[in-house]
mmCIF file of C-alpha atoms in Angstrom:
data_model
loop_
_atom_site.group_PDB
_atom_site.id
_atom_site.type_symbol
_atom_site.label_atom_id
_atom_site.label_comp_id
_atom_site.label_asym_id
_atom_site.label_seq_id
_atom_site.Cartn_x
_atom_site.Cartn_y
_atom_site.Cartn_z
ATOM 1 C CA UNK A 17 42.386 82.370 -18.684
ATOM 2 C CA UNK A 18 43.967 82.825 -15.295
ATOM 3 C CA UNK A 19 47.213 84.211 -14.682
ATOM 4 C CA UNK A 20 49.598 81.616 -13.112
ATOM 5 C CA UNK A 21 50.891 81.860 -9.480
ATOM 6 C CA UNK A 22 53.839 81.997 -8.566
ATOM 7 C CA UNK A 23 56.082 80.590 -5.383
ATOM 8 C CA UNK A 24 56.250 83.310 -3.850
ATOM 9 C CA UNK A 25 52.619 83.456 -3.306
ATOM 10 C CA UNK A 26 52.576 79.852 -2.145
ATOM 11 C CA UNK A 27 55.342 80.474 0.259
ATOM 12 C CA UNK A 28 53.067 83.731 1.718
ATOM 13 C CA UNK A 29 49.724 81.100 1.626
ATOM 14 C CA UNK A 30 51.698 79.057 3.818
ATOM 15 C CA UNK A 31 52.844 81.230 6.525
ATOM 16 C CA UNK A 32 48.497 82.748 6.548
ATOM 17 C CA UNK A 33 47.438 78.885 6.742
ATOM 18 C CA UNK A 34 49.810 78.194 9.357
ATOM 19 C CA UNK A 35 49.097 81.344 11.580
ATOM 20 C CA UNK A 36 45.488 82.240 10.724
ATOM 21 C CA UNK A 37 46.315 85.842 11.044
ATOM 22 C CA UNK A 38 46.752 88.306 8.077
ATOM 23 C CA UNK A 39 48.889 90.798 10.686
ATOM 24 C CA UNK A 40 50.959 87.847 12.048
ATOM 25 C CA UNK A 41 51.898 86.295 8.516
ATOM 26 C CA UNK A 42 52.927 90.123 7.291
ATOM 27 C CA UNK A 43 54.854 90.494 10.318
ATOM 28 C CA UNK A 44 56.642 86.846 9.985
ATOM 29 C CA UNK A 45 57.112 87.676 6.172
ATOM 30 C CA UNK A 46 58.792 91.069 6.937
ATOM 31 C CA UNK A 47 56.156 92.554 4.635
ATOM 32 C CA UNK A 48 53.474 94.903 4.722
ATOM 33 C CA UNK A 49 50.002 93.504 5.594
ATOM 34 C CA UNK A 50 48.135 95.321 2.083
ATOM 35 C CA UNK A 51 51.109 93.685 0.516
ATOM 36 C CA UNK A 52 49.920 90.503 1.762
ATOM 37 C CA UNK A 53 46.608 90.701 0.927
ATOM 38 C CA UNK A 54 46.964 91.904 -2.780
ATOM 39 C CA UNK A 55 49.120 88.339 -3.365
ATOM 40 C CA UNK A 56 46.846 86.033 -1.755
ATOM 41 C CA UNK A 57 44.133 88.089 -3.973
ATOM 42 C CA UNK A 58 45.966 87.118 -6.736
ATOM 43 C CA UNK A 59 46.753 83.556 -6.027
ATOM 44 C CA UNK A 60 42.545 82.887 -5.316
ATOM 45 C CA UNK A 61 41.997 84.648 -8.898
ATOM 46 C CA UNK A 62 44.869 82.581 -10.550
ATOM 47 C CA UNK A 63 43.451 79.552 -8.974
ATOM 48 C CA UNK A 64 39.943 80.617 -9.484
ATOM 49 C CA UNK A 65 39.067 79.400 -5.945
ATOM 50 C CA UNK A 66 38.327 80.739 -2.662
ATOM 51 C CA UNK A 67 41.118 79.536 -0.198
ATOM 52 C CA UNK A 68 40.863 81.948 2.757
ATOM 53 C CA UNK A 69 37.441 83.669 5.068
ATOM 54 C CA UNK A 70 38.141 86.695 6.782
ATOM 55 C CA UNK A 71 37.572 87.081 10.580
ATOM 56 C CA UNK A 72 37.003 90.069 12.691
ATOM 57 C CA UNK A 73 39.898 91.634 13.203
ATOM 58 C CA UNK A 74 42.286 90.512 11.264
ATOM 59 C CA UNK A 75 41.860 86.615 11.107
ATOM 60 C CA UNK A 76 41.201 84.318 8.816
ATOM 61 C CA UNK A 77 39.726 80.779 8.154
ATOM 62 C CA UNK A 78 40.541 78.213 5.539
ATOM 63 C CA UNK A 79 37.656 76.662 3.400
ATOM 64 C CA UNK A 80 38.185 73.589 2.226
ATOM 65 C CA UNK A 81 40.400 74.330 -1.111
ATOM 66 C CA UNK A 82 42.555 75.830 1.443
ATOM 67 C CA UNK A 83 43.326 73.549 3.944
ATOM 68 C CA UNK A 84 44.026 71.145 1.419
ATOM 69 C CA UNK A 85 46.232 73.338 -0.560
ATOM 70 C CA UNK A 86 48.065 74.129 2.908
ATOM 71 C CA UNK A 87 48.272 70.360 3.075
ATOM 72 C CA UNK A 88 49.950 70.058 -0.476
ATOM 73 C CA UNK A 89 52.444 72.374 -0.372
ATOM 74 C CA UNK A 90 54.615 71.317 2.135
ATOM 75 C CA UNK A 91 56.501 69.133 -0.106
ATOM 76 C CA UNK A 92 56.402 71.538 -2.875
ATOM 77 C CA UNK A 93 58.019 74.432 -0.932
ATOM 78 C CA UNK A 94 60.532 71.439 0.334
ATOM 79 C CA UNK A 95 61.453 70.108 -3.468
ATOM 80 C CA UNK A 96 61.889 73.959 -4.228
ATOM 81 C CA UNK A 97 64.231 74.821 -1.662
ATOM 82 C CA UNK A 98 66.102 71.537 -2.209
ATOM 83 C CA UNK A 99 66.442 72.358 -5.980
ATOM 84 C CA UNK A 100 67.672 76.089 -5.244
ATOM 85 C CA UNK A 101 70.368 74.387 -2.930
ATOM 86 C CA UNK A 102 71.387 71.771 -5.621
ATOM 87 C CA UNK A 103 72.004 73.908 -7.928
ATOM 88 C CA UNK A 104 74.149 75.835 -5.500
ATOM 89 C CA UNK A 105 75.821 73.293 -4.388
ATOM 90 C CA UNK A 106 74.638 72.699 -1.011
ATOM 91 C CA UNK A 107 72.773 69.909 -0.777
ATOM 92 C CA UNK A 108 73.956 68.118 1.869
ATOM 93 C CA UNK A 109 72.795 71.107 3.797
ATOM 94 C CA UNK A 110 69.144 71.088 5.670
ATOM 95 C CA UNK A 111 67.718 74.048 7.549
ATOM 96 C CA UNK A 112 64.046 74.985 8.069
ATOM 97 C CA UNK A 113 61.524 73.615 10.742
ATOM 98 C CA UNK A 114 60.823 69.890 11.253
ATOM 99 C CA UNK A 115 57.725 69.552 12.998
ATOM 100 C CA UNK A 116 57.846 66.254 14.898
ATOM 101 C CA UNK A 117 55.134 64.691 17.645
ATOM 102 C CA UNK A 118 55.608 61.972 19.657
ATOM 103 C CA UNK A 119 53.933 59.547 21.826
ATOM 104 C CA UNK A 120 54.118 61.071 25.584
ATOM 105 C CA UNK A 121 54.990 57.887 27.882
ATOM 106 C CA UNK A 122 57.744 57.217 24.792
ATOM 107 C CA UNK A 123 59.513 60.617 24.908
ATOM 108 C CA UNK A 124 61.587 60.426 27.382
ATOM 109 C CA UNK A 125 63.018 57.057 26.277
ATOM 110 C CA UNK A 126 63.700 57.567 23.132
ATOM 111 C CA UNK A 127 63.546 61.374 22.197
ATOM 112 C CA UNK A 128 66.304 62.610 23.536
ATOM 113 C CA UNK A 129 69.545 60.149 22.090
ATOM 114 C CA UNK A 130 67.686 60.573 18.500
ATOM 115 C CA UNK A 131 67.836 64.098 18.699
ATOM 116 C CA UNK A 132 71.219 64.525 19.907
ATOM 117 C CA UNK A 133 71.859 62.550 17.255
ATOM 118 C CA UNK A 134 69.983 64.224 14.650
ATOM 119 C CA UNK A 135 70.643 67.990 15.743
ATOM 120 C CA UNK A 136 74.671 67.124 15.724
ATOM 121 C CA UNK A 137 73.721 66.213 11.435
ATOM 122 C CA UNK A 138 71.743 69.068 11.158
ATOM 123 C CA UNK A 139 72.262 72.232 13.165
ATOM 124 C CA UNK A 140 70.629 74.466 10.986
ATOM 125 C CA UNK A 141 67.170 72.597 11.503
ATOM 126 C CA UNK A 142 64.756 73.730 14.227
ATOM 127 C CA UNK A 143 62.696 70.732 15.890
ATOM 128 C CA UNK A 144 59.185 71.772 17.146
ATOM 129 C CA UNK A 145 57.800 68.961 19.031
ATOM 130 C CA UNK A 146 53.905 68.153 19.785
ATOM 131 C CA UNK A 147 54.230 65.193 22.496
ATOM 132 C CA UNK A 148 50.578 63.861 22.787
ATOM 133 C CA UNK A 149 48.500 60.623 23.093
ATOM 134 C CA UNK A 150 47.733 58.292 20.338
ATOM 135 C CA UNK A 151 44.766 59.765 19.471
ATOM 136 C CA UNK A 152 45.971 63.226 19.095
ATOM 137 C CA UNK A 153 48.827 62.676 16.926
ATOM 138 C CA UNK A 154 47.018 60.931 14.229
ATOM 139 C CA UNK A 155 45.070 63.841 14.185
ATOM 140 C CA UNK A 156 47.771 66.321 14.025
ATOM 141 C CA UNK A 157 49.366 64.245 11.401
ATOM 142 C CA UNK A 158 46.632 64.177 9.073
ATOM 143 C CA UNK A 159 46.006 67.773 9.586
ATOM 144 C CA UNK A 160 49.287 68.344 7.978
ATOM 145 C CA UNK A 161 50.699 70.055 11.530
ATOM 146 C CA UNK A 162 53.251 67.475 12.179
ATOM 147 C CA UNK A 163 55.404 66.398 9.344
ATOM 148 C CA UNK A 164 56.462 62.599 11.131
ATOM 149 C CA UNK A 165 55.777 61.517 14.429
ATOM 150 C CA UNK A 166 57.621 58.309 16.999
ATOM 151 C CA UNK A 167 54.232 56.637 18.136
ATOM 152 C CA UNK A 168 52.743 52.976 19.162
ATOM 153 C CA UNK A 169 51.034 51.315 16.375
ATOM 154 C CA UNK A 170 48.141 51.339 18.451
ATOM 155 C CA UNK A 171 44.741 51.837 17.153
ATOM 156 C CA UNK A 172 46.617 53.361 14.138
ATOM 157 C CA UNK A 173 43.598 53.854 11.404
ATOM 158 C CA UNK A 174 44.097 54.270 7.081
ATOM 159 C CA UNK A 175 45.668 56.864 5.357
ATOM 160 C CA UNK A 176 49.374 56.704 7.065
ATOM 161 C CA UNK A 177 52.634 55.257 5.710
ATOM 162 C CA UNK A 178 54.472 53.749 8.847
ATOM 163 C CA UNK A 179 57.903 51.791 9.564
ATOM 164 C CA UNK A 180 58.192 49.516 12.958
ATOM 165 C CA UNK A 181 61.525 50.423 14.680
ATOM 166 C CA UNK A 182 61.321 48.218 17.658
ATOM 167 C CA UNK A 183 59.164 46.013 19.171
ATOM 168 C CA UNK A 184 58.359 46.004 23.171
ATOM 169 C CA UNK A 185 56.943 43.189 24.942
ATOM 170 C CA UNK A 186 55.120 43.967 28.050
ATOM 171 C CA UNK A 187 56.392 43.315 31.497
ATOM 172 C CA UNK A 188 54.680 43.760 35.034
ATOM 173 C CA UNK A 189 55.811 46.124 37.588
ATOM 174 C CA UNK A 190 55.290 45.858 41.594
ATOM 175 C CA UNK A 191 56.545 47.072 44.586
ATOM 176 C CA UNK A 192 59.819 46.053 45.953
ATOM 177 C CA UNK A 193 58.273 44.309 49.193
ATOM 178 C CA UNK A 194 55.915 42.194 47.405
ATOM 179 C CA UNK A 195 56.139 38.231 47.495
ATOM 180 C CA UNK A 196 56.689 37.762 44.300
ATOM 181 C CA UNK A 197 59.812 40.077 44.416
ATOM 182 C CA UNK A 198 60.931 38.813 47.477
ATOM 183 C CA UNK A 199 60.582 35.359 46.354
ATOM 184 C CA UNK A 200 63.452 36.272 43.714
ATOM 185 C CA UNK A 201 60.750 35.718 40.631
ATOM 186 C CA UNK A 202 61.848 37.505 37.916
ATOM 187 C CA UNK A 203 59.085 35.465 35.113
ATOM 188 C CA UNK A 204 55.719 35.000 36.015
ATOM 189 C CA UNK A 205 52.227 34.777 34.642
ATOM 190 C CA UNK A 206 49.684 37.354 34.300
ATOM 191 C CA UNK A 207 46.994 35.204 36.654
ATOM 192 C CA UNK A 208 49.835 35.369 38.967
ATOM 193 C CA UNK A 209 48.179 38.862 39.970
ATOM 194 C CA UNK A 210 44.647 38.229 39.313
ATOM 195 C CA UNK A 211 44.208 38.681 43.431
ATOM 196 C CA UNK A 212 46.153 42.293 43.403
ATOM 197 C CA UNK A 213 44.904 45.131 42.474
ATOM 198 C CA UNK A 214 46.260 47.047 39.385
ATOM 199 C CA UNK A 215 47.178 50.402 38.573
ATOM 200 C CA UNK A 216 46.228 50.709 34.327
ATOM 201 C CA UNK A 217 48.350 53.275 32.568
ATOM 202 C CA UNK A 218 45.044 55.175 30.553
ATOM 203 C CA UNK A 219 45.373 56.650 27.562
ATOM 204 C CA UNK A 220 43.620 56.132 24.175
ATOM 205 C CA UNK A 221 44.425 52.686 22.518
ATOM 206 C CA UNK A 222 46.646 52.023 25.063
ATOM 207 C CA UNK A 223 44.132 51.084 27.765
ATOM 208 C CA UNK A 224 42.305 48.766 24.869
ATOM 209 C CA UNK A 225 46.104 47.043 24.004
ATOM 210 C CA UNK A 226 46.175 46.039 28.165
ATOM 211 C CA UNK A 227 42.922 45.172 28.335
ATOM 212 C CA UNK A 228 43.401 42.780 25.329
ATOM 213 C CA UNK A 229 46.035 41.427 27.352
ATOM 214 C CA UNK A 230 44.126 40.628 30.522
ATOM 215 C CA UNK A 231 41.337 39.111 27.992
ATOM 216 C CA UNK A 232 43.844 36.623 26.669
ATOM 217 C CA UNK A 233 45.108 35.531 30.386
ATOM 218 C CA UNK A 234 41.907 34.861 31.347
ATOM 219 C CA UNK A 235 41.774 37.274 34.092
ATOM 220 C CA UNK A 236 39.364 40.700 35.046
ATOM 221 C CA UNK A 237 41.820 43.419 36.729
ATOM 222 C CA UNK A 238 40.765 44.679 40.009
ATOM 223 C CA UNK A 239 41.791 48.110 39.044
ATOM 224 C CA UNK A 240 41.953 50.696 41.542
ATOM 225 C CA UNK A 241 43.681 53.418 39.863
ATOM 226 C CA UNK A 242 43.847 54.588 36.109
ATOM 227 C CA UNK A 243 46.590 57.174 35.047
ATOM 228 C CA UNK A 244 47.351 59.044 32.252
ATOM 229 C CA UNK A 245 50.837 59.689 33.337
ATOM 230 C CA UNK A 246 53.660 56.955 33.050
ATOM 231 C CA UNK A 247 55.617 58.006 36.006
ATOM 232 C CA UNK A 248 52.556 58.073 38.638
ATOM 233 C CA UNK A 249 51.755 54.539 37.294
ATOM 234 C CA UNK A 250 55.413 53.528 38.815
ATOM 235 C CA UNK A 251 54.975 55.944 42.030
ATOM 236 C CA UNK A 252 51.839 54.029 42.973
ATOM 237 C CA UNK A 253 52.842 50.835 42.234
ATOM 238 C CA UNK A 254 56.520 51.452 44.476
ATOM 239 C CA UNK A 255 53.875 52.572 47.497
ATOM 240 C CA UNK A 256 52.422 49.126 47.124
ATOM 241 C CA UNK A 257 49.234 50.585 46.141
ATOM 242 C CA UNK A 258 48.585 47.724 43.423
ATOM 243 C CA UNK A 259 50.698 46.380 40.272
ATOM 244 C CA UNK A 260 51.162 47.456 36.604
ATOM 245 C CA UNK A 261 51.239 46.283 33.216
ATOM 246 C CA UNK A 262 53.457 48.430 31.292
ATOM 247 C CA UNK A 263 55.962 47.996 27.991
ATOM 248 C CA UNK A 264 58.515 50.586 28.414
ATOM 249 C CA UNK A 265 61.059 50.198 31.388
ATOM 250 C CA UNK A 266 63.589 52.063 33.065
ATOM 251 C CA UNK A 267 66.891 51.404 34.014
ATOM 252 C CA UNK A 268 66.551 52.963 37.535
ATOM 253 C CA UNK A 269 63.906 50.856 40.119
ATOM 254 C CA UNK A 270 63.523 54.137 41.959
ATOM 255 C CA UNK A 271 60.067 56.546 41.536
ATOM 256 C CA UNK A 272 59.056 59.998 41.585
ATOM 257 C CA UNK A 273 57.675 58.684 45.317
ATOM 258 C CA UNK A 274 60.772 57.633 46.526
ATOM 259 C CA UNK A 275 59.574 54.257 46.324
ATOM 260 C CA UNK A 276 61.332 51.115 44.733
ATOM 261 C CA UNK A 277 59.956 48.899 41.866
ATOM 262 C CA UNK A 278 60.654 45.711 40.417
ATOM 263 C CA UNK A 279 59.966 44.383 36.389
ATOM 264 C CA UNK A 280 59.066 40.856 36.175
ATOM 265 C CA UNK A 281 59.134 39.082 32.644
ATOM 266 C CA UNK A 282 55.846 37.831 31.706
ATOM 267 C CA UNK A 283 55.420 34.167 30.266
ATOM 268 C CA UNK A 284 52.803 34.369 28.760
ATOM 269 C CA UNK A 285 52.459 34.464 24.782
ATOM 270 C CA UNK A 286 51.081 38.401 24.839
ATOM 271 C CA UNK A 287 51.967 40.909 21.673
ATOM 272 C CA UNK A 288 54.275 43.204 21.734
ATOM 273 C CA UNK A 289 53.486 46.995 21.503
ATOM 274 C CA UNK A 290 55.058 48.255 18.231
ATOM 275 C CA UNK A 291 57.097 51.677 18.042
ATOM 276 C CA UNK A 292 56.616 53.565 14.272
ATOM 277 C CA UNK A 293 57.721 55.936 12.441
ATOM 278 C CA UNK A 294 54.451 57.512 11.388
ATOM 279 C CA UNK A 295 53.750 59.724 8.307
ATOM 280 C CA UNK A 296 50.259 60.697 6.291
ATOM 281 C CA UNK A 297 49.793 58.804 2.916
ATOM 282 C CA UNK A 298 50.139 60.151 -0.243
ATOM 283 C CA UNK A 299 52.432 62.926 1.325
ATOM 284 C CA UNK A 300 55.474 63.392 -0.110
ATOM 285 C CA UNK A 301 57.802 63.520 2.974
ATOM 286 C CA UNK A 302 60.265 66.505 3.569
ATOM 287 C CA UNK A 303 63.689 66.025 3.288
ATOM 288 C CA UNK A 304 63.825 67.053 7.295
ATOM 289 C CA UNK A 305 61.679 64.243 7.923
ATOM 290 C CA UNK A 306 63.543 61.661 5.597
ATOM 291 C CA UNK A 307 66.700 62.793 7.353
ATOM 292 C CA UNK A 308 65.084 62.244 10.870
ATOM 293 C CA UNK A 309 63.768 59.250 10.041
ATOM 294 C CA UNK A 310 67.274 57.665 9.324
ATOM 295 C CA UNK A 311 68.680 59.254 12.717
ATOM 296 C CA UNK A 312 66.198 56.744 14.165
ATOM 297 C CA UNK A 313 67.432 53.294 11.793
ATOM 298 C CA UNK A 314 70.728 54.270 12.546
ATOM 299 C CA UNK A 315 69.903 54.823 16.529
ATOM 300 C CA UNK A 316 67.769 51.693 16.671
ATOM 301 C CA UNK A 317 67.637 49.629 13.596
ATOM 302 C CA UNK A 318 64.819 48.501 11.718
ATOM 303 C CA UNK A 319 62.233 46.065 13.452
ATOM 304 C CA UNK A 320 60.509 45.390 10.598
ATOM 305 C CA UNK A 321 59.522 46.853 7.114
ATOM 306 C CA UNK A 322 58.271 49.970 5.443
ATOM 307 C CA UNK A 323 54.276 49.358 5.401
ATOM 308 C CA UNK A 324 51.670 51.343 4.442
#
C-alpha cells in the first residue's frame, strides 16, 4: 500500500510544474534542490505514477499524469489556504497570484477601471496578466496557465464555463473628410461603403465575426489593409486610407497618426460581439478569480447569464 502524500508535496509539485526547473522551484521554495527531489520522489511512489521527466541540466517535463495533476490542484491548494484562513479568522482576506489574460484590442478599455477596482479590494493579490488573441487564450486557459480571462465570445469552442458582461454592436469608422462625415450622417448602412476600400482589424475569430457581417449586407470588402493592431486600424482609416468595421470605440476621434476619425451607427440588423468572463469547465475556480469576477458585475453589470 502506498504511503499518502501530503500538501506540502503538492504545494512543491506545483511550483516544478509551473517552472519546469528542479533548481528554480528549490530556489522559489527557499529549499535545497536534493530536498526537492526526495519529496517529489515520494509523492510519484505515494501516487504510484510517474508525474515528472528529467532534462539535461536540471529541467524537467510533465507526462501526462502530471500536467493533469498540475491542472487539479489549483483549486485544492486554493480551498486549503482558504480553510487555514477561516479558521484564523481571516477570511475576508485574499493574497496569492491571480493569473488573468485578456483579449488585446479589449485591454485598454476595460482593464484598467476593473483593476483599480479590484486591487483597491485586494492589495495583497498580485495580477499577472497574459493579453493575447482569441485563439491564444483559450489555449492558455485550458492549459491551466490562466485562472479567468475578459475575452469576445468569438469562436469560443467546449469545455469553458463563461458569463456575457456586455454586449457591443459594431459601428464603422472613417476619416473625418469623408462625405459621409461631412454630410453630418451619423447612421448608415454597410453597402453604404461597398465602393471604399476597408481596413479589416485581423485577428483569429475576429476577422471571421466581420466577414460574417459583410456576408449578411450583401457586400465583398475591397480590403486594402489587414491589421492585427486596433490602434493602426484607426491611424489608417484617419489618413483616409480606407474605412473600418470595428466594435469597441473611443471617446477621443484623434489617432496615433494625428489624424481624426468619425463612428457612424450602423442600421443594419448585424450581431453584437459579446464580452465574457471566461473560465475552463469542470475547474473549480479560485477564490481570486471569483473575487475578480464580481469586480467586473459590479463595474459593468451582467449582460446576460452564467452559461456553460
Amino acid at each position: 500500500m502506498s504511503r499518502p502524500f501530503t500538501l506540502t508535496q503538492l504545494r512543491y509539485f506545483a511550483v516544478v510544474a509551473e517552472l519546469q526547473n528542479m533548481t528554480a522551484a528549490a530556489q522559489a521554495l527557499n529549499i535545497s534542490q536534493p530536498a526537492l527531489s526526495t519529496a517529489m520522489a515520494q509523492l510519484q511512489s505515494a501516487l504510484q505514477t510517474q508525474l515528472l521527466v528529467r532534462q539535461r541540466p536540471r529541467g524537467v517535463r510533465l507526462t501526462a499524469s502530471g500536467r493533469q495533476l498540475a491542472q487539479d490542484l489549483k483549486p485544492i491548494l486554493e480551498q486549503a489556504d482558504s480553510l487555514y484562513e477561516s479558521v484564523n479568522g481571516m477570511s475576508a482576506s485574499l493574497s496569492g497570484e491571480l493569473k488573468l489574460g485578456v483579449f488585446a484590442p479589449l485591454a485598454p478599455f476595460r482593464l484598467p477601471t476593473i483593476l483599480q477596482a479590484f486591487e483597491a479590494e485586494h492589495p495583497e493579490v498580485s495580477v499577472s496578466i497574459v493579453e493575447a488573441d482569441l485563439a491564444r487564450l483559450q489555449e492558455v486557459l485550458l492549459r491551466g496557465e490562466c485562472d479567468v480571462a475578459l475575452m469576445y465570445g468569438l469562436g469560443l469552442g467546449s469545455g469553458f464555463t463563461f458569463e456575457v458582461l456586455e454586449r457591443i454592436p459594431p459601428h464603422v469608422l472613417v476619416y473625418a473628410d469623408h462625405p459621409l462625415a461631412v454630410a453630418g450622417r451619423s447612421r448608415i448602412a454597410l453597402r453604404e461603403l461597398k465602393d471604399d476600400p476597408a481596413i479589416v482589424l485581423d485577428l483569429p475569430h475576429s476577422r471571421e465575426y466581420y466577414e460574417r457581417l459583410y456576408r449578411s449586407a450583401g457586400i465583398s470588402p475591397r480590403v486594402r489593409h489587414r491589421f492585427s493592431g486596433y490602434e493602426t486600424v484607426r491611424s489608417f482609416v484617419a489618413k483616409g486610407h480606407g474605412y473600418a468595421v470595428l466594435n469597441q470605440r473611443l471617446h477621443n476621434d484623434r489617432t496615433y497618426s494625428g489624424g481624426r476619425v468619425v463612428a457612424l451607427e450602423l442600421s443594419d440588423d448585424f450581431p453584437p460581439i459579446e464580452v465574457m468572463l471566461v473560465r475552463p469547465a469542470g475547474v473549480q475556480a479560485t477564490r481570486r478569480a471569483l473575487a475578480f469576477e464580481e469586480t467586473c458585475r459590479l463595474i459593468y453589470g451582467r449582460a446576460g447569464s452564467p452559461d456553460s
